[in-house]
Amino acid sequence: MSPDGGLLGRLRQRTEAAHKPLGGGEVVDRAAEKARLAELGEDGERARFLDTAVDGLLKGLRGLSPLTAPLAMSYLDRIARPLTAMDLGAAVHLTTRGYAAHLVVEERGGEIGIETVPVLSGLPAMKHGKPPQDLLTRVVKMTRRNFDQVRAVSWGTWEGLLVITARRAHASRKAGDPALDVAVIDALLRFGWILRQVDLFYGFVPERS
């Protein structure tokens, strides 16, 4: 695969348009991952740190919070059905990695130069202990709009994390199965990240052992 074309060429672009569904079933292998992370330089190293730290954190993460776990399952069950390259288990795994990545930034962000973590604002207050009925719709919209405002890490670091996660997802698929679009993987990582933002806003915490 040429480093100037195909998947890497599209990932190299730093705009939201670059993350539209690839549609070609292209696979991120170790060579593609290594090449892109090298191009990203320090951001690539930060992405490696995040990925490794997420692995460690997941060992003690039993689940999302009582608020965000039902939101996640409702949405993931809905979107997993029409996507032949993704089952519900894969969707949960990718979303949880996005959630865990946010936790890593909260707890260890200083190790990669992050001093503050921005938090969502403007969500409706709970009424009688219940979240607004349209909270899931709001969450999904936030993954597409103004995500940069709460991303905390640089765009290059996020892209590096996406490339690593895509390589993991593609390597773990069964022989003969299509590769899940990088854009879908990106969307699920963002979904998990925003779910953690929602927990921060409303004061909920995940289940940890």
Short mmCIF file of C-alpha atoms in Angstrom, two decimals:
data_model
loop_
_atom_site.label_atom_id
_atom_site.label_comp_id
_atom_site.label_asym_id
_atom_site.label_seq_id
_atom_site.Cartn_x
_atom_site.Cartn_y
_atom_site.Cartn_z
CA MET A 1 0.00 0.00 0.00
CA SER A 2 1.45 3.35 -0.97
CA PRO A 3 1.95 5.72 2.02
CA ASP A 4 0.65 8.57 -0.16
CA GLY A 5 -2.64 7.01 -1.18
CA GLY A 6 -5.46 4.76 -0.08
CA LEU A 7 -6.23 4.59 3.62
CA LEU A 8 -3.17 6.44 4.90
CA GLY A 9 -3.67 9.26 2.44
CA ARG A 10 -7.18 9.77 3.74
CA LEU A 11 -6.16 9.53 7.37
CA ARG A 12 -3.43 12.12 6.79
CA GLN A 13 -6.01 14.81 6.10
CA ARG A 14 -6.83 16.86 9.22
CA THR A 15 -10.46 17.70 8.50
CA GLU A 16 -13.76 16.25 9.57
CA ALA A 17 -14.43 15.33 5.96
CA ALA A 18 -11.54 12.87 6.12
CA HIS A 19 -13.53 10.71 8.50
CA LYS A 20 -16.50 9.95 6.33
CA PRO A 21 -17.02 6.19 5.84
CA LEU A 22 -14.28 4.73 3.68
CA GLY A 23 -16.61 2.22 2.13
CA GLY A 24 -13.84 0.12 0.62
CA GLY A 25 -13.31 -2.30 3.46
CA GLU A 26 -9.67 -1.24 3.73
CA VAL A 27 -7.69 -2.82 6.53
CA VAL A 28 -5.38 -1.01 8.92
CA ASP A 29 -2.50 -3.44 9.46
CA ARG A 30 0.63 -3.03 11.58
CA ALA A 31 2.58 -1.52 8.70
CA ALA A 32 -0.08 1.15 8.15
CA GLU A 33 -0.31 1.81 11.87
CA LYS A 34 3.46 2.15 12.24
CA ALA A 35 3.74 4.48 9.24
CA ARG A 36 0.96 6.80 10.38
CA LEU A 37 2.14 7.00 13.98
CA ALA A 38 5.64 7.82 12.77
CA GLU A 39 4.20 10.64 10.66
CA LEU A 40 2.32 11.96 13.67
CA GLY A 41 5.53 12.22 15.67
CA GLU A 42 4.94 13.21 19.31
CA ASP A 43 1.19 12.89 18.81
CA GLY A 44 1.76 9.31 17.71
CA GLU A 45 3.70 8.63 20.90
CA ARG A 46 0.91 10.17 22.97
CA ALA A 47 -1.56 7.93 21.17
CA ARG A 48 0.52 4.87 22.06
CA PHE A 49 0.57 6.00 25.68
CA LEU A 50 -3.21 6.37 25.71
CA ASP A 51 -3.77 2.97 24.11
CA THR A 52 -1.49 1.22 26.61
CA ALA A 53 -3.02 3.11 29.55
CA VAL A 54 -6.52 2.18 28.37
CA ASP A 55 -5.56 -1.50 28.45
CA GLY A 56 -4.48 -1.13 32.05
CA LEU A 57 -7.53 0.84 33.10
CA LEU A 58 -9.95 -1.62 31.49
CA LYS A 59 -8.75 -4.35 33.86
CA GLY A 60 -10.51 -2.53 36.69
CA LEU A 61 -13.46 -1.08 34.77
CA ARG A 62 -16.57 -3.17 35.31
CA GLY A 63 -18.96 -0.97 33.35
CA LEU A 64 -20.15 2.50 32.55
CA SER A 65 -22.21 4.45 35.05
CA PRO A 66 -25.87 3.75 35.87
CA LEU A 67 -26.70 6.76 33.71
CA THR A 68 -24.62 6.05 30.61
CA ALA A 69 -24.69 2.24 30.47
CA PRO A 70 -28.39 2.11 29.44
CA LEU A 71 -27.81 4.91 26.91
CA ALA A 72 -24.93 3.00 25.38
CA MET A 73 -26.78 -0.30 25.10
CA SER A 74 -29.88 1.32 23.60
CA TYR A 75 -27.89 3.02 20.87
CA LEU A 76 -25.42 0.23 20.15
CA ASP A 77 -28.12 -2.41 19.84
CA ARG A 78 -29.83 -0.20 17.29
CA ILE A 79 -26.79 0.49 15.10
CA ALA A 80 -25.16 -2.94 15.28
CA ARG A 81 -27.99 -4.70 13.46
CA PRO A 82 -27.55 -3.16 9.99
CA LEU A 83 -23.72 -3.22 10.07
CA THR A 84 -22.54 -6.58 8.77
CA ALA A 85 -18.96 -5.93 9.87
CA MET A 86 -19.89 -5.28 13.50
CA ASP A 87 -21.71 -7.21 16.18
CA LEU A 88 -22.97 -5.80 19.45
CA GLY A 89 -19.97 -7.07 21.38
CA ALA A 90 -17.56 -5.22 19.09
CA ALA A 91 -19.61 -2.03 19.39
CA VAL A 92 -19.59 -2.24 23.19
CA HIS A 93 -15.85 -2.86 23.20
CA LEU A 94 -15.06 0.14 21.01
CA THR A 95 -17.38 2.43 22.96
CA THR A 96 -15.86 1.30 26.24
CA ARG A 97 -12.37 2.03 24.94
CA GLY A 98 -13.45 5.57 24.09
CA TYR A 99 -14.91 5.99 27.58
CA ALA A 100 -11.77 4.55 29.15
CA ALA A 101 -9.54 6.82 27.07
CA HIS A 102 -11.31 9.81 28.59
CA LEU A 103 -10.76 8.39 32.06
CA VAL A 104 -7.05 8.01 31.30
CA VAL A 105 -6.85 11.66 30.24
CA GLU A 106 -8.63 12.70 33.44
CA GLU A 107 -6.34 10.66 35.67
CA ARG A 108 -3.02 10.72 33.81
CA GLY A 109 -3.33 13.58 31.35
CA GLY A 110 -0.40 15.39 32.92
CA GLU A 111 1.89 12.66 31.63
CA ILE A 112 1.16 13.78 28.07
CA GLY A 113 0.94 17.50 28.74
CA ILE A 114 -2.81 17.86 29.36
CA GLU A 115 -3.50 20.14 32.30
CA THR A 116 -7.26 20.62 32.04
CA VAL A 117 -10.10 18.55 30.62
CA PRO A 118 -12.98 20.57 29.15
CA VAL A 119 -16.47 19.47 30.18
CA LEU A 120 -19.74 19.78 28.31
CA SER A 121 -22.05 22.61 29.20
CA GLY A 122 -25.65 23.37 28.39
CA LEU A 123 -27.21 19.98 29.05
CA PRO A 124 -30.66 20.14 30.67
CA ALA A 125 -30.87 19.58 34.39
CA MET A 126 -32.28 16.33 35.67
CA LYS A 127 -35.88 16.34 36.81
CA HIS A 128 -36.87 14.14 39.72
CA GLY A 129 -33.57 12.29 39.34
CA LYS A 130 -34.15 11.44 35.70
CA PRO A 131 -32.15 12.68 32.70
CA PRO A 132 -33.86 14.52 29.82
CA GLN A 133 -35.71 12.21 27.44
CA ASP A 134 -33.68 13.37 24.48
CA LEU A 135 -30.29 12.83 26.15
CA LEU A 136 -29.24 10.02 23.79
CA THR A 137 -30.06 12.16 20.76
CA ARG A 138 -28.00 14.97 22.24
CA VAL A 139 -25.07 12.62 22.86
CA VAL A 140 -25.06 11.31 19.30
CA LYS A 141 -25.19 14.84 17.91
CA MET A 142 -22.25 15.82 20.10
CA THR A 143 -20.10 13.13 18.53
CA ARG A 144 -20.57 14.89 15.20
CA ARG A 145 -20.76 18.55 16.17
CA ASN A 146 -18.26 20.53 18.21
CA PHE A 147 -16.42 17.37 19.28
CA ASP A 148 -13.17 19.31 19.17
CA GLN A 149 -14.35 21.41 22.11
CA VAL A 150 -14.28 18.43 24.49
CA ARG A 151 -11.66 16.25 22.82
CA ALA A 152 -8.93 17.39 25.28
CA VAL A 153 -6.15 15.70 23.26
CA SER A 154 -4.77 17.13 20.03
CA TRP A 155 -6.27 16.13 16.71
CA GLY A 156 -3.10 14.19 15.88
CA THR A 157 -3.25 12.26 19.15
CA TRP A 158 -6.88 11.38 18.52
CA GLU A 159 -6.06 10.27 14.99
CA GLY A 160 -3.22 8.13 16.31
CA LEU A 161 -5.53 6.51 18.84
CA LEU A 162 -8.05 5.88 16.06
CA VAL A 163 -5.43 4.21 13.86
CA ILE A 164 -4.28 1.96 16.71
CA THR A 165 -7.85 1.05 17.61
CA ALA A 166 -8.73 0.35 13.99
CA ARG A 167 -5.72 -1.93 13.63
CA ARG A 168 -6.80 -3.80 16.76
CA ALA A 169 -10.38 -4.14 15.53
CA HIS A 170 -9.34 -5.30 12.08
CA ALA A 171 -6.83 -7.81 13.44
CA SER A 172 -9.42 -9.39 15.75
CA ARG A 173 -12.09 -9.98 13.10
CA LYS A 174 -12.80 -13.50 11.93
CA ALA A 175 -11.25 -14.71 8.69
CA GLY A 176 -13.35 -13.63 5.73
CA ASP A 177 -15.28 -10.99 7.64
CA PRO A 178 -15.27 -7.44 6.18
CA ALA A 179 -13.25 -4.75 7.90
CA LEU A 180 -15.27 -2.25 9.89
CA ASP A 181 -15.01 1.21 8.38
CA VAL A 182 -12.54 3.44 10.20
CA ALA A 183 -15.24 6.11 10.29
CA VAL A 184 -17.51 3.79 12.29
CA ILE A 185 -14.69 3.02 14.70
CA ASP A 186 -14.07 6.74 15.08
CA ALA A 187 -17.77 7.36 15.77
CA LEU A 188 -17.86 4.68 18.49
CA LEU A 189 -14.73 5.99 20.18
CA ARG A 190 -16.29 9.45 20.15
CA PHE A 191 -19.54 8.03 21.52
CA GLY A 192 -17.72 6.52 24.50
CA TRP A 193 -15.78 9.74 25.04
CA ILE A 194 -18.95 11.84 25.08
CA LEU A 195 -20.68 9.38 27.42
CA ARG A 196 -17.92 10.03 29.94
CA GLN A 197 -18.49 13.75 29.42
CA VAL A 198 -22.16 13.23 30.25
CA ASP A 199 -21.20 11.42 33.45
CA LEU A 200 -18.93 14.30 34.42
CA PHE A 201 -21.68 16.82 33.78
CA TYR A 202 -24.26 14.99 35.90
CA GLY A 203 -21.81 13.72 38.53
CA PHE A 204 -21.96 9.98 37.78
CA VAL A 205 -19.05 7.55 38.02
CA PRO A 206 -18.34 4.22 36.28
CA GLU A 207 -18.38 0.84 38.01
CA ARG A 208 -14.85 -0.12 38.98
CA SER A 209 -13.43 -3.09 40.86
#
